[in-house]
Amino acid sequence: MPKIVFIGAGSLGFTRKLVRDLLTFPRLAGAEFALVDIHRERLEFARLACEKIVRMSGKPARVTATTDRRRALDGADAILVTILCGSTTVWQHDILVPKKYGVDVCVGDTRGPSGIFRALRTIPEMLAICRDAESRCPGAILLNYTNPMAMLCHAMQRVHPKVLATGLCHSVQGTARMLARWLGVPGDELEYLCAGINHMAWYLRLGHKGKDLYPRLRRIVETNRKVYDEEPVRNEMFLALDCYVTESSGHNSEYNAWFRKRPDLIRKYCTRGTGWNPGRHAYILGEYRKTEKTWKKKVREWLSSDAPISLARGREYAAPIIDAFLGGRPFKFNGNVPNEGFVTNLPEGACVEIPVAVSKGRLTPRRVGALPASVAMLTNLSAQIEMLAVEGALAENPRLIYQAVAHDPLTASVLSLAEIRKMTEEMFRKNRRFLK
């Protein structure tokens, strides 16, 4: 039977959803779900939660749990990674230090100074996972959900090319469903081609039954205030650049120089959106702090509840990818892979998020061609910054990290080079104990 390893299984929401999805495939219904986490209490809760889901499904799958990653990886067919290196007491400085210097951050897990320092803490652990996978389960597929997606995947794919690793993000299918709702089109009938980099991929085509929907989308965004206010940052970007971008307004407000460089702009674009992440300062830090106080109570209530649990498959890509990889029906998704001529005006070797087909034992990325010039410039800059940051991490070169931070559009819109140097040095001091 297949063996599927969850590294960072204490990410309880993700783990429960993915186990539920995996059980909907007959090929995976008898799998071993091997849970791994360094936090013993969260690991035990994850084990109990997964066993409850398996029990309610009536499927013959079994659940194991261990803090020993190498043992869990022995003979694995698929690896799911959902780790977070450090508690909020560690990564809060990714957000608080830039704010001290005037760089206002909302989530800080993807790029910019916050994302780069998260990458510095996480890349060594991701490379260690790849080393273990090479020796313990060389034929397995590794699916990464951890941010910063592009930098982590670029590091893994560069250092351990023998590991079949790709990154998954729900922003592509999530945004597609949002656009379908605005357009009044059934979500599963929306036709699109999406490509770029993680959290900055663009819908190059958007249609329904062969008809281009972009003119209609523009009319809706321009005239429907409720729609505009749901995603003000992304809608402004669309009206200016003519392509719609993946990920929320809160995230995307951090990735450019247009929305967070002045308090009045932050008030106008980054505090009143009705989407899940409108963009206010330290949004995600506040959410994590609340969760730290409530997660044990909520998990205990969920475990003790007799209320029915929906076992219907969700919309994450991981389960159908694993099923296809192990010989099931081929599946198409947007994944993070090295750019080998797939996007012709993004850097060769950069981690790009593009359509990928998965079939038994293989991944086949699709050649997309060139991004439109209106979005290629910003995407290219971010991709190059990510590559420079990874180079700095692998070479343990703080000067390259400073240079990567210096080119970040939001940071550069607020600070001088000397101020950026001072901020970067302070962020290194805050992270000294956590950098391997």
Short mmCIF file of C-alpha atoms in Angstrom, two decimals:
data_model
loop_
_atom_site.label_atom_id
_atom_site.label_comp_id
_atom_site.label_asym_id
_atom_site.label_seq_id
_atom_site.Cartn_x
_atom_site.Cartn_y
_atom_site.Cartn_z
CA MET A 1 0.00 0.00 0.00
CA PRO A 2 1.21 3.58 -0.61
CA LYS A 3 3.05 5.41 2.13
CA ILE A 4 2.40 9.15 2.38
CA VAL A 5 4.50 11.20 4.81
CA PHE A 6 3.32 14.48 6.33
CA ILE A 7 6.26 16.59 7.54
CA GLY A 8 4.91 19.35 9.73
CA ALA A 9 1.79 17.29 10.48
CA GLY A 10 1.03 19.58 13.42
CA SER A 11 -0.42 21.98 10.84
CA LEU A 12 -3.75 20.50 11.87
CA GLY A 13 -6.06 22.18 9.39
CA PHE A 14 -3.98 21.23 6.37
CA THR A 15 -3.28 17.71 7.58
CA ARG A 16 -6.93 16.91 8.23
CA LYS A 17 -8.05 18.26 4.87
CA LEU A 18 -5.37 16.43 2.94
CA VAL A 19 -6.01 13.10 4.68
CA ARG A 20 -9.71 13.48 3.94
CA ASP A 21 -8.95 14.19 0.26
CA LEU A 22 -6.53 11.27 -0.06
CA LEU A 23 -9.12 8.83 1.27
CA THR A 24 -11.47 9.67 -1.60
CA PHE A 25 -9.18 7.87 -4.06
CA PRO A 26 -9.52 4.04 -4.07
CA ARG A 27 -5.81 3.69 -4.85
CA LEU A 28 -4.96 5.58 -1.64
CA ALA A 29 -7.73 4.34 0.65
CA GLY A 30 -5.43 1.76 2.24
CA ALA A 31 -2.39 4.02 2.53
CA GLU A 32 -0.18 4.55 5.52
CA PHE A 33 -0.28 8.17 6.63
CA ALA A 34 3.02 8.73 8.43
CA LEU A 35 2.85 11.92 10.49
CA VAL A 36 6.02 13.77 11.49
CA ASP A 37 6.39 16.83 13.72
CA ILE A 38 8.91 18.07 16.27
CA HIS A 39 6.09 19.36 18.51
CA ARG A 40 4.95 16.24 20.35
CA GLU A 41 1.64 17.64 21.58
CA ARG A 42 0.57 18.87 18.15
CA LEU A 43 1.74 15.57 16.65
CA GLU A 44 -0.46 13.61 19.06
CA PHE A 45 -3.47 15.80 18.26
CA ALA A 46 -2.80 15.29 14.54
CA ARG A 47 -2.64 11.52 15.03
CA LEU A 48 -5.95 11.46 16.88
CA ALA A 49 -7.59 13.73 14.30
CA CYS A 50 -6.41 11.64 11.34
CA GLU A 51 -7.45 8.41 13.03
CA LYS A 52 -10.92 9.89 13.57
CA ILE A 53 -11.20 10.79 9.88
CA VAL A 54 -10.01 7.33 8.80
CA ARG A 55 -12.42 5.67 11.22
CA MET A 56 -15.38 7.70 9.99
CA SER A 57 -14.46 6.99 6.36
CA GLY A 58 -14.49 3.24 6.90
CA LYS A 59 -11.34 2.94 4.78
CA PRO A 60 -8.47 0.56 5.67
CA ALA A 61 -5.81 3.30 5.86
CA ARG A 62 -3.59 3.42 8.94
CA VAL A 63 -1.97 6.33 10.77
CA THR A 64 1.48 6.36 12.33
CA ALA A 65 3.20 9.24 14.13
CA THR A 66 6.82 9.93 15.00
CA THR A 67 9.30 12.72 15.64
CA ASP A 68 11.91 10.70 13.68
CA ARG A 69 11.70 12.08 10.13
CA ARG A 70 14.24 9.71 8.62
CA ARG A 71 12.41 6.65 9.89
CA ALA A 72 9.10 7.96 8.59
CA LEU A 73 10.57 8.56 5.14
CA ASP A 74 11.72 4.95 4.69
CA GLY A 75 9.95 3.63 1.61
CA ALA A 76 7.69 6.67 1.19
CA ASP A 77 5.86 7.21 -2.09
CA ALA A 78 4.88 10.84 -1.47
CA ILE A 79 5.95 13.58 0.94
CA LEU A 80 3.85 16.56 1.96
CA VAL A 81 5.71 19.44 3.64
CA THR A 82 3.83 22.02 5.76
CA ILE A 83 6.51 23.15 8.21
CA LEU A 84 7.00 26.49 9.96
CA CYS A 85 10.46 27.19 11.32
CA GLY A 86 10.04 29.08 14.57
CA SER A 87 7.11 30.32 16.63
CA THR A 88 5.61 33.79 16.47
CA THR A 89 8.22 34.95 19.00
CA VAL A 90 10.78 34.27 16.25
CA TRP A 91 9.14 35.35 13.01
CA GLN A 92 7.33 38.36 14.47
CA HIS A 93 10.59 40.26 13.93
CA ASP A 94 10.23 39.70 10.16
CA ILE A 95 7.29 42.11 10.39
CA LEU A 96 8.12 44.31 13.39
CA VAL A 97 11.65 45.30 12.40
CA PRO A 98 10.72 46.53 8.89
CA LYS A 99 7.82 48.49 10.39
CA LYS A 100 10.30 50.26 12.69
CA TYR A 101 12.06 51.52 9.55
CA GLY A 102 8.84 52.41 7.73
CA VAL A 103 8.27 49.25 5.66
CA ASP A 104 4.68 48.24 6.41
CA VAL A 105 4.10 44.47 6.08
CA CYS A 106 0.84 42.56 6.12
CA VAL A 107 1.81 38.85 5.90
CA GLY A 108 5.52 38.78 5.18
CA ASP A 109 5.85 35.12 4.22
CA THR A 110 6.65 35.35 0.52
CA ARG A 111 9.14 38.04 -0.53
CA GLY A 112 10.58 41.34 0.58
CA PRO A 113 12.72 41.54 3.74
CA SER A 114 10.23 39.47 5.72
CA GLY A 115 10.01 36.66 3.18
CA ILE A 116 13.77 36.62 2.65
CA PHE A 117 14.52 36.14 6.35
CA ARG A 118 11.85 33.45 6.62
CA ALA A 119 13.64 31.75 3.73
CA LEU A 120 17.00 31.99 5.52
CA ARG A 121 15.56 30.12 8.51
CA THR A 122 13.70 27.53 6.42
CA ILE A 123 16.00 26.65 3.50
CA PRO A 124 18.41 24.57 5.64
CA GLU A 125 15.52 22.44 6.93
CA MET A 126 14.08 21.96 3.44
CA LEU A 127 17.48 20.85 2.14
CA ALA A 128 17.78 18.41 5.05
CA ILE A 129 14.39 16.93 4.12
CA CYS A 130 15.62 16.52 0.54
CA ARG A 131 18.81 14.79 1.70
CA ASP A 132 16.76 12.35 3.74
CA ALA A 133 14.40 11.77 0.82
CA GLU A 134 17.30 11.03 -1.53
CA SER A 135 18.58 8.29 0.76
CA ARG A 136 15.33 6.89 2.20
CA CYS A 137 12.79 7.18 -0.65
CA PRO A 138 14.52 8.23 -3.88
CA GLY A 139 11.46 7.65 -6.06
CA ALA A 140 9.02 9.71 -4.00
CA ILE A 141 7.34 12.92 -5.07
CA LEU A 142 7.71 15.89 -2.69
CA LEU A 143 4.88 18.43 -2.54
CA ASN A 144 5.71 21.61 -0.66
CA TYR A 145 3.07 23.90 0.88
CA THR A 146 5.51 25.95 2.99
CA ASN A 147 6.26 29.61 2.24
CA PRO A 148 8.20 31.40 0.90
CA MET A 149 7.25 28.98 -1.86
CA ALA A 150 9.42 30.18 -4.73
CA MET A 151 12.63 30.61 -2.71
CA LEU A 152 12.27 27.25 -0.94
CA CYS A 153 11.48 25.37 -4.15
CA HIS A 154 14.30 27.11 -6.01
CA ALA A 155 16.77 26.08 -3.29
CA MET A 156 15.56 22.46 -3.26
CA GLN A 157 15.44 22.13 -7.04
CA ARG A 158 18.88 23.68 -7.42
CA VAL A 159 20.70 21.71 -4.71
CA HIS A 160 18.78 18.42 -4.95
CA PRO A 161 17.61 18.09 -8.57
CA LYS A 162 17.20 14.32 -8.18
CA VAL A 163 14.32 14.86 -5.75
CA LEU A 164 11.09 15.28 -7.71
CA ALA A 165 9.84 18.36 -5.86
CA THR A 166 7.19 20.89 -6.71
CA GLY A 167 5.32 23.53 -4.74
CA LEU A 168 1.56 23.85 -4.37
CA CYS A 169 -0.45 26.96 -3.59
CA HIS A 170 -4.22 27.28 -3.56
CA SER A 171 -4.16 30.85 -4.88
CA VAL A 172 -4.54 29.82 -8.53
CA GLN A 173 -7.70 27.77 -8.12
CA GLY A 174 -8.93 30.05 -5.33
CA THR A 175 -8.68 33.19 -7.46
CA ALA A 176 -10.21 31.37 -10.42
CA ARG A 177 -13.27 30.53 -8.30
CA MET A 178 -13.51 34.16 -7.19
CA LEU A 179 -13.36 35.43 -10.77
CA ALA A 180 -15.94 32.86 -11.87
CA ARG A 181 -18.27 34.08 -9.11
CA TRP A 182 -17.88 37.70 -10.20
CA LEU A 183 -18.48 36.71 -13.83
CA GLY A 184 -21.47 34.47 -13.10
CA VAL A 185 -19.79 31.42 -14.60
CA PRO A 186 -19.74 27.93 -13.01
CA GLY A 187 -16.34 27.54 -11.38
CA ASP A 188 -15.51 24.28 -13.11
CA GLU A 189 -16.32 25.79 -16.53
CA LEU A 190 -13.92 28.73 -16.32
CA GLU A 191 -11.13 28.31 -18.88
CA TYR A 192 -7.80 29.89 -18.06
CA LEU A 193 -4.06 29.83 -18.59
CA CYS A 194 -2.13 31.08 -15.56
CA ALA A 195 1.64 31.56 -15.34
CA GLY A 196 4.30 33.59 -13.55
CA ILE A 197 5.81 33.04 -10.09
CA ASN A 198 4.14 32.02 -6.84
CA HIS A 199 1.71 34.67 -5.56
CA MET A 200 2.47 36.65 -8.72
CA ALA A 201 1.13 34.45 -11.47
CA TRP A 202 -1.15 36.01 -14.07
CA TYR A 203 -4.25 34.80 -15.89
CA LEU A 204 -2.97 35.13 -19.44
CA ARG A 205 -6.27 33.83 -20.78
CA LEU A 206 -9.67 33.89 -19.12
CA GLY A 207 -12.69 32.50 -20.91
CA HIS A 208 -15.86 30.45 -20.98
CA LYS A 209 -16.88 28.18 -23.86
CA GLY A 210 -14.28 29.82 -26.06
CA LYS A 211 -15.33 33.41 -25.30
CA ASP A 212 -12.81 35.90 -23.89
CA LEU A 213 -14.10 37.07 -20.49
CA TYR A 214 -11.54 39.80 -19.86
CA PRO A 215 -13.63 42.65 -21.42
CA ARG A 216 -16.56 41.63 -19.20
CA LEU A 217 -14.37 41.41 -16.12
CA ARG A 218 -13.04 44.91 -16.75
CA ARG A 219 -16.59 46.31 -16.99
CA ILE A 220 -17.55 44.59 -13.73
CA VAL A 221 -14.50 45.83 -11.83
CA GLU A 222 -14.96 49.38 -13.16
CA THR A 223 -18.69 49.64 -12.39
CA ASN A 224 -19.48 47.28 -9.49
CA ARG A 225 -18.26 48.90 -6.27
CA LYS A 226 -18.90 45.78 -4.21
CA VAL A 227 -16.67 43.71 -6.48
CA TYR A 228 -13.98 46.41 -6.56
CA ASP A 229 -13.96 46.71 -2.77
CA GLU A 230 -13.54 42.98 -2.29
CA GLU A 231 -10.00 43.10 -3.70
CA PRO A 232 -8.97 46.78 -4.12
CA VAL A 233 -5.25 46.16 -4.62
CA ARG A 234 -5.65 43.37 -7.13
CA ASN A 235 -8.42 45.21 -8.95
CA GLU A 236 -6.27 48.34 -9.27
CA MET A 237 -3.45 46.20 -10.61
CA PHE A 238 -5.79 44.60 -13.13
CA LEU A 239 -7.15 47.93 -14.35
CA ALA A 240 -3.57 49.17 -14.83
CA LEU A 241 -1.83 46.04 -16.13
CA ASP A 242 -4.65 44.21 -17.99
CA CYS A 243 -3.96 40.80 -16.39
CA TYR A 244 -5.41 39.49 -13.14
CA VAL A 245 -2.93 38.32 -10.51
CA THR A 246 -3.13 35.41 -8.09
CA GLU A 247 -3.16 35.82 -4.30
CA SER A 248 -4.93 38.31 -2.10
CA SER A 249 -4.75 42.08 -2.01
CA GLY A 250 -2.96 41.90 1.33
CA HIS A 251 -0.20 39.74 -0.11
CA ASN A 252 0.14 41.62 -3.38
CA SER A 253 0.25 45.02 -1.71
CA GLU A 254 3.64 43.94 -0.32
CA TYR A 255 5.15 42.95 -3.67
CA ASN A 256 5.25 46.30 -5.44
CA ALA A 257 5.85 50.01 -4.81
CA TRP A 258 2.32 51.27 -5.38
CA PHE A 259 0.19 50.68 -2.27
CA ARG A 260 2.09 50.58 1.04
CA LYS A 261 4.65 53.38 0.81
CA ARG A 262 2.46 56.08 2.41
CA PRO A 263 -0.12 55.99 5.21
CA ASP A 264 -2.82 57.53 3.01
CA LEU A 265 -2.33 54.80 0.39
CA ILE A 266 -2.45 52.11 3.05
CA ARG A 267 -5.73 53.55 4.34
CA LYS A 268 -7.16 53.73 0.83
CA TYR A 269 -6.16 50.31 -0.48
CA CYS A 270 -5.02 48.10 2.40
CA THR A 271 -7.56 48.39 5.20
CA ARG A 272 -11.04 48.24 3.70
CA GLY A 273 -11.01 45.24 1.38
CA THR A 274 -13.59 42.53 2.12
CA GLY A 275 -11.49 39.62 0.84
CA TRP A 276 -9.93 37.19 3.33
CA ASN A 277 -6.77 39.28 3.65
CA PRO A 278 -7.46 43.00 3.16
CA GLY A 279 -3.90 44.08 3.94
CA ARG A 280 -3.75 45.74 7.31
CA HIS A 281 -0.38 45.81 9.08
CA ALA A 282 0.73 42.52 10.71
CA TYR A 283 -2.57 40.86 9.79
CA ILE A 284 -1.20 37.33 9.82
CA LEU A 285 0.81 37.87 13.01
CA GLY A 286 -2.40 38.81 14.81
CA GLU A 287 -4.16 35.72 13.44
CA TYR A 288 -1.36 33.41 14.62
CA ARG A 289 -1.28 35.00 18.06
CA LYS A 290 -5.01 34.36 18.43
CA THR A 291 -4.62 30.76 17.24
CA GLU A 292 -1.82 30.07 19.72
CA LYS A 293 -4.28 30.81 22.53
CA THR A 294 -7.19 28.78 21.16
CA TRP A 295 -5.91 25.84 19.10
CA LYS A 296 -5.81 23.26 21.91
CA LYS A 297 -9.39 24.00 22.98
CA LYS A 298 -10.65 23.91 19.39
CA VAL A 299 -8.91 20.62 18.59
CA ARG A 300 -10.19 18.97 21.79
CA GLU A 301 -13.72 20.10 20.93
CA TRP A 302 -13.38 18.75 17.40
CA LEU A 303 -12.04 15.41 18.61
CA SER A 304 -14.80 14.96 21.19
CA SER A 305 -17.65 16.08 18.93
CA ASP A 306 -20.09 13.55 17.50
CA ALA A 307 -21.16 15.97 14.76
CA PRO A 308 -20.91 14.56 11.23
CA ILE A 309 -17.77 15.42 9.27
CA SER A 310 -17.94 15.97 5.54
CA LEU A 311 -15.66 13.48 3.82
CA ALA A 312 -16.15 15.04 0.39
CA ARG A 313 -12.99 15.90 -1.52
CA GLY A 314 -11.85 19.52 -1.26
CA ARG A 315 -10.08 21.66 -3.85
CA GLU A 316 -6.43 21.21 -2.90
CA TYR A 317 -4.24 19.66 -5.58
CA ALA A 318 -2.19 17.26 -3.45
CA ALA A 319 -4.46 14.19 -3.43
CA PRO A 320 -5.15 14.00 -7.19
CA ILE A 321 -1.45 14.65 -7.86
CA ILE A 322 -0.40 11.75 -5.64
CA ASP A 323 -3.06 9.48 -7.12
CA ALA A 324 -1.90 10.30 -10.67
CA PHE A 325 1.76 9.92 -9.75
CA LEU A 326 1.07 6.43 -8.40
CA GLY A 327 -0.71 5.32 -11.56
CA GLY A 328 -4.16 6.87 -11.36
CA ARG A 329 -5.85 9.24 -13.77
CA PRO A 330 -3.46 11.94 -15.12
CA PHE A 331 -4.05 15.36 -13.58
CA LYS A 332 -3.23 18.96 -14.49
CA PHE A 333 -2.41 21.65 -11.97
CA ASN A 334 -0.33 24.80 -11.49
CA GLY A 335 2.94 23.91 -9.79
CA ASN A 336 6.29 25.48 -8.96
CA VAL A 337 9.10 24.14 -11.14
CA PRO A 338 12.49 25.31 -12.47
CA ASN A 339 12.18 27.54 -15.53
CA GLU A 340 13.71 25.54 -18.38
CA GLY A 341 12.47 27.73 -21.20
CA PHE A 342 8.85 27.42 -20.07
CA VAL A 343 8.39 31.18 -19.54
CA THR A 344 10.69 32.79 -22.05
CA ASN A 345 10.97 36.25 -20.49
CA LEU A 346 11.62 35.10 -16.92
CA PRO A 347 15.13 34.06 -15.77
CA GLU A 348 16.31 30.61 -16.75
CA GLY A 349 16.36 28.38 -13.69
CA ALA A 350 14.05 30.60 -11.65
CA CYS A 351 11.18 28.92 -9.85
CA VAL A 352 8.07 29.57 -11.95
CA GLU A 353 4.44 28.70 -11.27
CA ILE A 354 2.98 27.25 -14.47
CA PRO A 355 0.65 24.50 -15.70
CA VAL A 356 2.03 21.01 -15.00
CA ALA A 357 0.70 17.58 -15.97
CA VAL A 358 1.30 14.66 -13.62
CA SER A 359 1.12 11.05 -14.70
CA LYS A 360 2.61 7.82 -13.40
CA GLY A 361 6.09 8.61 -12.05
CA ARG A 362 6.53 11.94 -13.81
CA LEU A 363 5.80 15.67 -13.93
CA THR A 364 5.53 17.44 -17.30
CA PRO A 365 5.55 21.26 -17.17
CA ARG A 366 3.92 23.15 -20.05
CA ARG A 367 5.74 25.72 -22.17
CA VAL A 368 3.87 29.00 -21.80
CA GLY A 369 5.98 31.43 -23.83
CA ALA A 370 6.35 35.09 -22.85
CA LEU A 371 4.38 37.01 -20.23
CA PRO A 372 2.85 40.30 -21.43
CA ALA A 373 5.29 43.19 -21.07
CA SER A 374 2.94 44.97 -18.64
CA VAL A 375 3.42 42.25 -16.02
CA ALA A 376 6.76 40.75 -17.04
CA MET A 377 8.84 43.60 -15.58
CA LEU A 378 7.54 43.30 -12.01
CA THR A 379 7.54 39.50 -12.17
CA ASN A 380 11.08 39.42 -13.54
CA LEU A 381 12.38 41.69 -10.79
CA SER A 382 10.80 39.56 -8.07
CA ALA A 383 12.13 36.34 -9.63
CA GLN A 384 15.67 37.77 -9.79
CA ILE A 385 15.49 38.98 -6.19
CA GLU A 386 14.39 35.49 -5.10
CA MET A 387 17.28 33.89 -6.96
CA LEU A 388 19.76 36.34 -5.41
CA ALA A 389 18.36 35.68 -1.92
CA VAL A 390 18.70 31.92 -2.40
CA GLU A 391 22.27 32.40 -3.65
CA GLY A 392 22.99 34.40 -0.50
CA ALA A 393 21.44 31.72 1.71
CA LEU A 394 23.38 28.88 0.09
CA ALA A 395 26.65 30.83 0.11
CA GLU A 396 26.00 32.14 3.65
CA ASN A 397 26.75 35.58 2.26
CA PRO A 398 24.98 38.42 4.12
CA ARG A 399 26.00 40.97 1.50
CA LEU A 400 23.93 39.16 -1.14
CA ILE A 401 20.99 39.15 1.27
CA TYR A 402 21.34 42.91 1.73
CA GLN A 403 21.43 43.38 -2.04
CA ALA A 404 18.32 41.25 -2.47
CA VAL A 405 16.46 43.28 0.18
CA ALA A 406 17.69 46.52 -1.41
CA HIS A 407 16.02 45.69 -4.71
CA ASP A 408 12.65 44.81 -3.15
CA PRO A 409 10.16 47.30 -4.70
CA LEU A 410 8.30 48.15 -1.49
CA THR A 411 11.48 48.53 0.56
CA ALA A 412 13.14 50.67 -2.10
CA SER A 413 10.07 52.92 -2.31
CA VAL A 414 10.42 53.79 1.39
CA LEU A 415 14.12 53.58 2.36
CA SER A 416 17.54 54.68 1.20
CA LEU A 417 20.33 52.17 0.66
CA ALA A 418 21.94 53.15 3.95
CA GLU A 419 18.64 52.68 5.79
CA ILE A 420 18.12 49.31 4.11
CA ARG A 421 21.59 48.22 5.22
CA LYS A 422 20.83 49.20 8.80
CA MET A 423 17.46 47.39 8.76
CA THR A 424 18.98 44.25 7.26
CA GLU A 425 21.74 44.22 9.89
CA GLU A 426 19.12 44.48 12.64
CA MET A 427 17.14 41.62 11.13
CA PHE A 428 20.32 39.49 11.10
CA ARG A 429 20.86 40.29 14.79
CA LYS A 430 17.30 39.23 15.64
CA ASN A 431 17.73 35.99 13.69
CA ARG A 432 21.29 35.08 14.70
CA ARG A 433 20.22 32.20 16.98
CA PHE A 434 17.89 30.74 14.37
CA LEU A 435 20.15 30.69 11.33
CA LYS A 436 21.96 27.41 10.78
#
